């Protein structure tokens, strides 16, 4: 597992995903974070996640790895050296309860094993990345499919926004948002994250 300093996540960064949850398209990036203890690499193993009777959702994401500290004017290819696919697991019932109270989402987003990630691969630039779709396969069926050209806020916008408001440093990760198709995970589900024709990571979810 890579050494990670901060895990930033972007909410509602695909129009169809915002629509499927009944949310408005944001006018600026919605940023939240996950603890580094939530991060786990998908290597084909079983992963235990706490959810109880609450509904657990999968959110597939394109993840970028920052190689050096952010400075204004630095472009994506100067700051990003690797990418991965990731799953932002969400306790949807808990998130709904927290939103109704106006509370932060941490309990719904930051639990153990809620930031699943594949192995990292070399980032070859935005255009090269847009040449591939990324997919989540659940029990043999494609349930989510996305492409970087569908982002509401592109990678440069996200990097500038996060770098300006929070700071970005070496070994930070950004989960850039999930496409439509978010759905429920049940105990025993087999999840595979696919980049083009290649499976980058997979795991079996066990809910406790």
PDB file of N, CA and C in Angstrom, residues 66 68-74 79 156 159-164 167-169:
ATOM      1  N   UNK A  66      -1.098  12.652  -6.151  1.00  0.00           N
ATOM      2  CA  UNK A  66      -0.310  13.879  -6.273  1.00  0.00           C
ATOM      3  C   UNK A  66       1.153  13.584  -5.948  1.00  0.00           C
ATOM      4  N   UNK A  68       3.791  16.048  -5.997  1.00  0.00           N
ATOM      5  CA  UNK A  68       4.545  17.148  -5.420  1.00  0.00           C
ATOM      6  C   UNK A  68       3.585  18.227  -4.934  1.00  0.00           C
ATOM      7  N   UNK A  69       4.028  19.086  -4.025  1.00  0.00           N
ATOM      8  CA  UNK A  69       3.124  20.094  -3.455  1.00  0.00           C
ATOM      9  C   UNK A  69       2.526  21.013  -4.517  1.00  0.00           C
ATOM     10  N   UNK A  70       1.277  21.385  -4.279  1.00  0.00           N
ATOM     11  CA  UNK A  70       0.575  22.293  -5.182  1.00  0.00           C
ATOM     12  C   UNK A  70       1.125  23.702  -5.076  1.00  0.00           C
ATOM     13  N   UNK A  71       1.253  24.326  -6.231  1.00  0.00           N
ATOM     14  CA  UNK A  71       1.524  25.747  -6.329  1.00  0.00           C
ATOM     15  C   UNK A  71       0.662  26.304  -7.454  1.00  0.00           C
ATOM     16  N   UNK A  72       0.101  27.500  -7.281  1.00  0.00           N
ATOM     17  CA  UNK A  72      -0.730  28.080  -8.342  1.00  0.00           C
ATOM     18  C   UNK A  72       0.007  28.115  -9.672  1.00  0.00           C
ATOM     19  N   UNK A  73      -0.692  27.744 -10.732  1.00  0.00           N
ATOM     20  CA  UNK A  73      -0.096  27.748 -12.065  1.00  0.00           C
ATOM     21  C   UNK A  73       0.417  26.396 -12.519  1.00  0.00           C
ATOM     22  N   UNK A  74       0.596  25.453 -11.588  1.00  0.00           N
ATOM     23  CA  UNK A  74       1.043  24.117 -11.979  1.00  0.00           C
ATOM     24  C   UNK A  74      -0.121  23.347 -12.601  1.00  0.00           C
ATOM     25  N   UNK A  79       1.628  17.723 -11.607  1.00  0.00           N
ATOM     26  CA  UNK A  79       1.292  17.356 -10.237  1.00  0.00           C
ATOM     27  C   UNK A  79       0.848  15.910 -10.070  1.00  0.00           C
ATOM     28  N   UNK A 156      -8.117  19.729 -13.606  1.00  0.00           N
ATOM     29  CA  UNK A 156      -7.416  20.978 -13.293  1.00  0.00           C
ATOM     30  C   UNK A 156      -8.223  21.835 -12.323  1.00  0.00           C
ATOM     31  N   UNK A 159      -8.005  20.262  -8.827  1.00  0.00           N
ATOM     32  CA  UNK A 159      -6.685  20.461  -8.222  1.00  0.00           C
ATOM     33  C   UNK A 159      -6.523  21.902  -7.749  1.00  0.00           C
ATOM     34  N   UNK A 160      -6.909  22.857  -8.590  1.00  0.00           N
ATOM     35  CA  UNK A 160      -6.786  24.268  -8.207  1.00  0.00           C
ATOM     36  C   UNK A 160      -7.671  24.589  -7.011  1.00  0.00           C
ATOM     37  N   UNK A 161      -8.885  24.058  -7.006  1.00  0.00           N
ATOM     38  CA  UNK A 161      -9.824  24.356  -5.916  1.00  0.00           C
ATOM     39  C   UNK A 161      -9.328  23.759  -4.598  1.00  0.00           C
ATOM     40  N   UNK A 162      -8.953  22.493  -4.631  1.00  0.00           N
ATOM     41  CA  UNK A 162      -8.480  21.833  -3.398  1.00  0.00           C
ATOM     42  C   UNK A 162      -7.155  22.430  -2.946  1.00  0.00           C
ATOM     43  N   UNK A 163      -6.244  22.643  -3.898  1.00  0.00           N
ATOM     44  CA  UNK A 163      -4.951  23.209  -3.545  1.00  0.00           C
ATOM     45  C   UNK A 163      -5.068  24.587  -2.919  1.00  0.00           C
ATOM     46  N   UNK A 164      -5.987  25.391  -3.423  1.00  0.00           N
ATOM     47  CA  UNK A 164      -6.172  26.756  -2.914  1.00  0.00           C
ATOM     48  C   UNK A 164      -6.840  26.770  -1.544  1.00  0.00           C
ATOM     49  N   UNK A 167      -4.939  22.929   0.470  1.00  0.00           N
ATOM     50  CA  UNK A 167      -3.558  22.516   0.272  1.00  0.00           C
ATOM     51  C   UNK A 167      -3.500  21.121  -0.319  1.00  0.00           C
ATOM     52  N   UNK A 168      -2.527  20.903  -1.168  1.00  0.00           N
ATOM     53  CA  UNK A 168      -2.264  19.590  -1.749  1.00  0.00           C
ATOM     54  C   UNK A 168      -0.779  19.318  -1.637  1.00  0.00           C
ATOM     55  N   UNK A 169      -0.440  18.136  -1.170  1.00  0.00           N
ATOM     56  CA  UNK A 169       0.967  17.793  -1.008  1.00  0.00           C
ATOM     57  C   UNK A 169       1.289  16.435  -1.587  1.00  0.00           C
TER      58      UNK A 169
END
